[in-house]
Short mmCIF file of the C-alpha atoms (twelve columns), coordinates in Angstrom:
data_MODEL
# 
_entry.id   MODEL 
# 
loop_
_atom_site.group_PDB 
_atom_site.id 
_atom_site.type_symbol 
_atom_site.label_atom_id 
_atom_site.label_alt_id 
_atom_site.label_comp_id 
_atom_site.label_asym_id 
_atom_site.label_seq_id 
_atom_site.Cartn_x 
_atom_site.Cartn_y 
_atom_site.Cartn_z 
_atom_site.pdbx_PDB_model_num 
ATOM 1   C CA . ILE A 1   0.000  0.000   0.000   1 
ATOM 2   C CA . VAL A 2   2.841  2.367   0.857   1 
ATOM 3   C CA . GLU A 3   4.475  1.756   -2.525  1 
ATOM 4   C CA . HIS A 4   1.227  2.707   -4.234  1 
ATOM 5   C CA . CYS A 5   1.007  5.917   -2.172  1 
ATOM 6   C CA . PHE A 6   4.582  6.838   -3.116  1 
ATOM 7   C CA . CYS A 7   3.864  6.073   -6.745  1 
ATOM 8   C CA . ILE A 8   0.744  8.250   -6.716  1 
ATOM 9   C CA . TYR A 9   2.643  11.065  -5.009  1 
ATOM 10  C CA . PHE A 10  5.539  10.985  -7.475  1 
ATOM 11  C CA . CYS A 11  3.144  10.772  -10.440 1 
ATOM 12  C CA . PHE A 12  1.313  13.817  -9.078  1 
ATOM 13  C CA . GLU A 13  4.625  15.648  -8.621  1 
ATOM 14  C CA . TRP A 14  5.709  14.758  -12.165 1 
ATOM 15  C CA . THR A 15  2.351  15.927  -13.564 1 
ATOM 16  C CA . MET A 16  2.602  19.265  -11.754 1 
ATOM 17  C CA . ARG A 17  6.145  19.791  -13.013 1 
ATOM 18  C CA . PHE A 18  5.114  18.838  -16.541 1 
ATOM 19  C CA . GLY A 19  2.203  21.257  -16.372 1 
ATOM 20  C CA . ALA A 20  4.550  24.075  -15.305 1 
ATOM 21  C CA . PHE A 21  6.287  24.106  -18.693 1 
ATOM 22  C CA . HIS A 22  4.774  26.744  -20.986 1 
ATOM 23  C CA . LYS A 23  6.070  24.898  -24.027 1 
ATOM 24  C CA . LYS A 24  5.817  21.186  -23.332 1 
ATOM 25  C CA . ILE A 25  8.700  20.419  -25.679 1 
ATOM 26  C CA . ASN A 26  11.035 22.251  -23.283 1 
ATOM 27  C CA . CYS A 27  10.620 19.478  -20.738 1 
ATOM 28  C CA . PHE A 28  13.047 17.362  -22.782 1 
ATOM 29  C CA . LYS A 29  15.692 20.064  -22.395 1 
ATOM 30  C CA . ASP A 30  15.576 19.953  -18.599 1 
ATOM 31  C CA . ALA A 31  17.935 17.149  -17.551 1 
ATOM 32  C CA . TRP A 32  16.435 16.823  -14.073 1 
ATOM 33  C CA . PHE A 33  12.936 16.487  -15.483 1 
ATOM 34  C CA . VAL A 34  14.076 13.790  -17.910 1 
ATOM 35  C CA . PHE A 35  15.828 12.002  -15.034 1 
ATOM 36  C CA . ASP A 36  12.703 12.222  -12.866 1 
ATOM 37  C CA . SER A 37  10.576 11.035  -15.802 1 
ATOM 38  C CA . MET A 38  12.683 7.891   -16.109 1 
ATOM 39  C CA . LEU A 39  12.410 7.264   -12.367 1 
ATOM 40  C CA . VAL A 40  8.633  7.740   -12.336 1 
ATOM 41  C CA . ALA A 41  8.258  5.502   -15.403 1 
ATOM 42  C CA . THR A 42  10.354 2.818   -13.703 1 
ATOM 43  C CA . MET A 43  8.299  3.146   -10.542 1 
ATOM 44  C CA . ILE A 44  5.016  2.864   -12.465 1 
ATOM 45  C CA . PHE A 45  6.348  -0.146  -14.349 1 
ATOM 46  C CA . GLU A 46  7.445  -1.918  -11.193 1 
ATOM 47  C CA . THR A 47  4.559  -0.989  -8.907  1 
ATOM 48  C CA . TRP A 48  1.542  -1.229  -11.191 1 
ATOM 49  C CA . LEU A 49  2.376  -2.878  -14.503 1 
ATOM 50  C CA . MET A 50  4.480  -5.750  -13.164 1 
ATOM 51  C CA . THR A 51  1.906  -6.398  -10.449 1 
ATOM 52  C CA . MET A 52  -0.839 -6.698  -13.065 1 
ATOM 53  C CA . VAL A 53  1.333  -8.961  -15.248 1 
ATOM 54  C CA . MET A 54  2.087  -11.218 -12.272 1 
ATOM 55  C CA . ILE A 55  -1.603 -11.408 -11.357 1 
ATOM 56  C CA . ILE A 56  -2.590 -12.263 -14.931 1 
ATOM 57  C CA . ILE A 57  0.117  -14.935 -15.219 1 
ATOM 58  C CA . SER A 58  -0.772 -16.466 -11.852 1 
ATOM 59  C CA . ARG A 59  -4.450 -16.651 -12.837 1 
ATOM 60  C CA . ARG A 60  -3.662 -18.326 -16.143 1 
ATOM 61  C CA . THR A 61  -1.221 -20.837 -14.681 1 
ATOM 62  C CA . GLY A 62  -3.107 -21.312 -11.428 1 
ATOM 63  C CA . VAL A 63  0.093  -20.861 -9.436  1 
ATOM 64  C CA . GLU A 64  -0.294 -18.472 -6.489  1 
ATOM 65  C CA . THR A 65  3.410  -18.243 -5.658  1 
ATOM 66  C CA . GLY A 66  3.839  -14.752 -7.006  1 
ATOM 67  C CA . GLY A 67  3.767  -15.702 -10.672 1 
ATOM 68  C CA . SER A 68  6.423  -17.202 -12.849 1 
ATOM 69  C CA . LEU A 69  8.494  -14.023 -12.668 1 
ATOM 70  C CA . GLY A 70  9.799  -14.857 -9.200  1 
ATOM 71  C CA . ASN A 71  13.331 -15.368 -10.483 1 
ATOM 72  C CA . ALA A 72  13.511 -12.152 -12.484 1 
ATOM 73  C CA . TYR A 73  16.767 -10.798 -11.105 1 
ATOM 74  C CA . ILE A 74  16.690 -7.840  -13.458 1 
ATOM 75  C CA . LEU A 75  13.527 -6.594  -11.798 1 
ATOM 76  C CA . ARG A 76  15.197 -6.842  -8.423  1 
ATOM 77  C CA . MET A 77  18.123 -4.878  -9.742  1 
ATOM 78  C CA . ALA A 78  15.722 -2.270  -11.094 1 
ATOM 79  C CA . ARG A 79  14.710 -1.550  -7.523  1 
ATOM 80  C CA . LEU A 80  18.177 -0.151  -7.029  1 
ATOM 81  C CA . LEU A 81  17.265 2.553   -9.495  1 
ATOM 82  C CA . ARG A 82  14.984 3.935   -6.824  1 
ATOM 83  C CA . LEU A 83  18.074 4.922   -4.908  1 
ATOM 84  C CA . THR A 84  18.893 7.328   -7.677  1 
ATOM 85  C CA . ARG A 85  16.095 9.497   -6.358  1 
ATOM 86  C CA . MET A 86  18.597 10.457  -3.704  1 
ATOM 87  C CA . ALA A 87  20.485 12.253  -6.454  1 
ATOM 88  C CA . ARG A 88  17.690 14.806  -6.357  1 
ATOM 89  C CA . MET A 89  18.977 15.833  -2.943  1 
ATOM 90  C CA . VAL A 90  22.101 17.171  -4.644  1 
ATOM 91  C CA . ARG A 91  19.945 19.632  -6.543  1 
ATOM 92  C CA . LEU A 92  18.300 20.750  -3.318  1 
ATOM 93  C CA . LEU A 93  21.632 21.182  -1.557  1 
ATOM 94  C CA . ARG A 94  22.970 23.241  -4.463  1 
ATOM 95  C CA . ALA A 95  19.941 25.500  -4.366  1 
ATOM 96  C CA . ALA A 96  20.125 26.033  -0.597  1 
ATOM 97  C CA . PRO A 97  23.679 25.745  0.795   1 
ATOM 98  C CA . GLU A 98  22.306 26.851  4.173   1 
ATOM 99  C CA . LEU A 99  20.556 23.495  4.345   1 
ATOM 100 C CA . LEU A 100 23.913 21.743  4.054   1 
ATOM 101 C CA . ILE A 101 25.258 23.845  6.924   1 
ATOM 102 C CA . LEU A 102 22.258 22.857  9.064   1 
ATOM 103 C CA . ILE A 103 22.740 19.167  8.250   1 
ATOM 104 C CA . LYS A 104 26.437 19.338  9.160   1 
ATOM 105 C CA . GLY A 105 25.518 21.045  12.433  1 
ATOM 106 C CA . MET A 106 22.978 18.356  13.300  1 
ATOM 107 C CA . LEU A 107 25.495 15.615  12.539  1 
ATOM 108 C CA . ALA A 108 28.074 17.309  14.781  1 
ATOM 109 C CA . ALA A 109 25.498 17.627  17.584  1 
ATOM 110 C CA . MET A 110 24.523 13.949  17.362  1 
ATOM 111 C CA . ARG A 111 27.700 12.914  19.188  1 
ATOM 112 C CA . SER A 112 27.001 15.049  22.254  1 
ATOM 113 C CA . VAL A 113 23.320 14.055  22.239  1 
ATOM 114 C CA . GLY A 114 24.327 10.384  22.101  1 
ATOM 115 C CA . PHE A 115 26.673 10.760  25.070  1 
ATOM 116 C CA . THR A 116 23.974 12.633  26.991  1 
ATOM 117 C CA . LEU A 117 21.509 9.774   26.364  1 
ATOM 118 C CA . CYS A 118 24.102 7.246   27.535  1 
ATOM 119 C CA . LEU A 119 24.705 9.275   30.706  1 
ATOM 120 C CA . LEU A 120 20.950 9.535   31.318  1 
ATOM 121 C CA . SER A 121 20.605 5.758   30.878  1 
ATOM 122 C CA . VAL A 122 23.382 5.083   33.390  1 
ATOM 123 C CA . ILE A 123 21.878 7.500   35.919  1 
ATOM 124 C CA . LEU A 124 18.424 5.954   35.506  1 
ATOM 125 C CA . TYR A 125 19.912 2.461   35.941  1 
ATOM 126 C CA . VAL A 126 21.799 3.404   39.113  1 
ATOM 127 C CA . PHE A 127 18.785 5.128   40.658  1 
ATOM 128 C CA . GLY A 128 16.554 2.277   39.489  1 
ATOM 129 C CA . ILE A 129 18.666 -0.206  41.430  1 
ATOM 130 C CA . ALA A 130 18.767 2.131   44.439  1 
ATOM 131 C CA . PHE A 131 14.988 2.642   44.555  1 
ATOM 132 C CA . VAL A 132 14.279 -1.089  44.159  1 
ATOM 133 C CA . GLN A 133 16.677 -1.895  47.014  1 
ATOM 134 C CA . VAL A 134 15.448 0.870   49.323  1 
ATOM 135 C CA . CYS A 135 11.751 0.210   48.695  1 
ATOM 136 C CA . ALA A 136 11.949 -3.581  49.036  1 
ATOM 137 C CA . GLY A 137 9.444  -4.720  51.664  1 
ATOM 138 C CA . SER A 138 7.823  -1.308  52.143  1 
ATOM 139 C CA . GLU A 139 4.681  0.408   50.849  1 
ATOM 140 C CA . CYS A 140 6.514  2.119   47.994  1 
ATOM 141 C CA . GLU A 141 7.444  -1.262  46.510  1 
ATOM 142 C CA . ALA A 142 4.308  -0.945  44.356  1 
ATOM 143 C CA . LEU A 143 5.842  2.131   42.727  1 
ATOM 144 C CA . PHE A 144 9.233  0.494   42.135  1 
ATOM 145 C CA . PRO A 145 8.686  -3.273  41.649  1 
ATOM 146 C CA . ASP A 146 11.746 -4.047  39.505  1 
ATOM 147 C CA . VAL A 147 14.632 -2.213  37.832  1 
ATOM 148 C CA . PRO A 148 13.189 -1.859  34.284  1 
ATOM 149 C CA . GLU A 149 9.824  -0.639  35.602  1 
ATOM 150 C CA . THR A 150 11.595 1.747   37.970  1 
ATOM 151 C CA . MET A 151 13.779 3.114   35.156  1 
ATOM 152 C CA . HIS A 152 10.673 3.669   33.034  1 
ATOM 153 C CA . SER A 153 8.851  5.360   35.886  1 
ATOM 154 C CA . LEU A 154 11.821 7.606   36.690  1 
ATOM 155 C CA . LEU A 155 12.270 8.546   33.027  1 
ATOM 156 C CA . LEU A 156 8.638  9.536   32.529  1 
ATOM 157 C CA . ASN A 157 7.805  11.021  35.903  1 
ATOM 158 C CA . VAL A 158 11.099 12.612  36.938  1 
ATOM 159 C CA . ALA A 159 13.316 13.242  33.892  1 
ATOM 160 C CA . LEU A 160 10.487 14.196  31.528  1 
ATOM 161 C CA . MET A 161 8.377  15.705  34.346  1 
ATOM 162 C CA . ASP A 162 5.222  13.940  33.171  1 
ATOM 163 C CA . CYS A 163 3.762  13.456  36.639  1 
ATOM 164 C CA . LEU A 164 6.302  14.286  39.312  1 
ATOM 165 C CA . THR A 165 3.658  14.410  42.020  1 
ATOM 166 C CA . CYS A 166 2.721  10.784  41.207  1 
ATOM 167 C CA . LEU A 167 6.024  9.758   42.830  1 
ATOM 168 C CA . VAL A 168 6.777  12.586  45.263  1 
ATOM 169 C CA . VAL A 169 3.465  12.532  47.173  1 
ATOM 170 C CA . PRO A 170 3.449  8.754   47.932  1 
ATOM 171 C CA . LEU A 171 7.136  8.843   48.887  1 
ATOM 172 C CA . GLY A 172 6.583  11.914  51.058  1 
ATOM 173 C CA . GLN A 173 3.689  10.236  52.879  1 
ATOM 174 C CA . GLN A 174 5.809  7.189   53.629  1 
ATOM 175 C CA . SER A 175 8.799  9.062   55.060  1 
ATOM 176 C CA . PRO A 176 8.402  10.710  58.461  1 
# 
């Protein structure tokens, strides 16, 4: 279903771009449009036409194993042509170099964000063990039954401040 949605979207995009040409013959002069036309044609061929051919062949032969084209390696290789759509990103990055700067900044920030998440995980694990040990055999054991549940509860209720009072009030009532 998702492939059909992508195919419809890209066909719509191609139609809008084709309609934007005042003289339709000029579309053959635009290299990116020709490239996109080949990609959309390949996508239509693979998504809709080959599916219909396989259904027709399977109905005629009575074999429901995906048709007799199951060993068509060329069709599998044609799927790699979809990756060429990524070449369109080059055009976008040329048009907006600021976007490239933003992407480089996000990639540089990923390292510090990753280390911060690791540190948060370690802190949650240590406090998860501590709360399970301290609350064993007391009334607050219902709040902290085991380490994974405690880590989840601490992440949501304390680190993300979802419902801090859900933990603070019962713990405050238990301590003198």
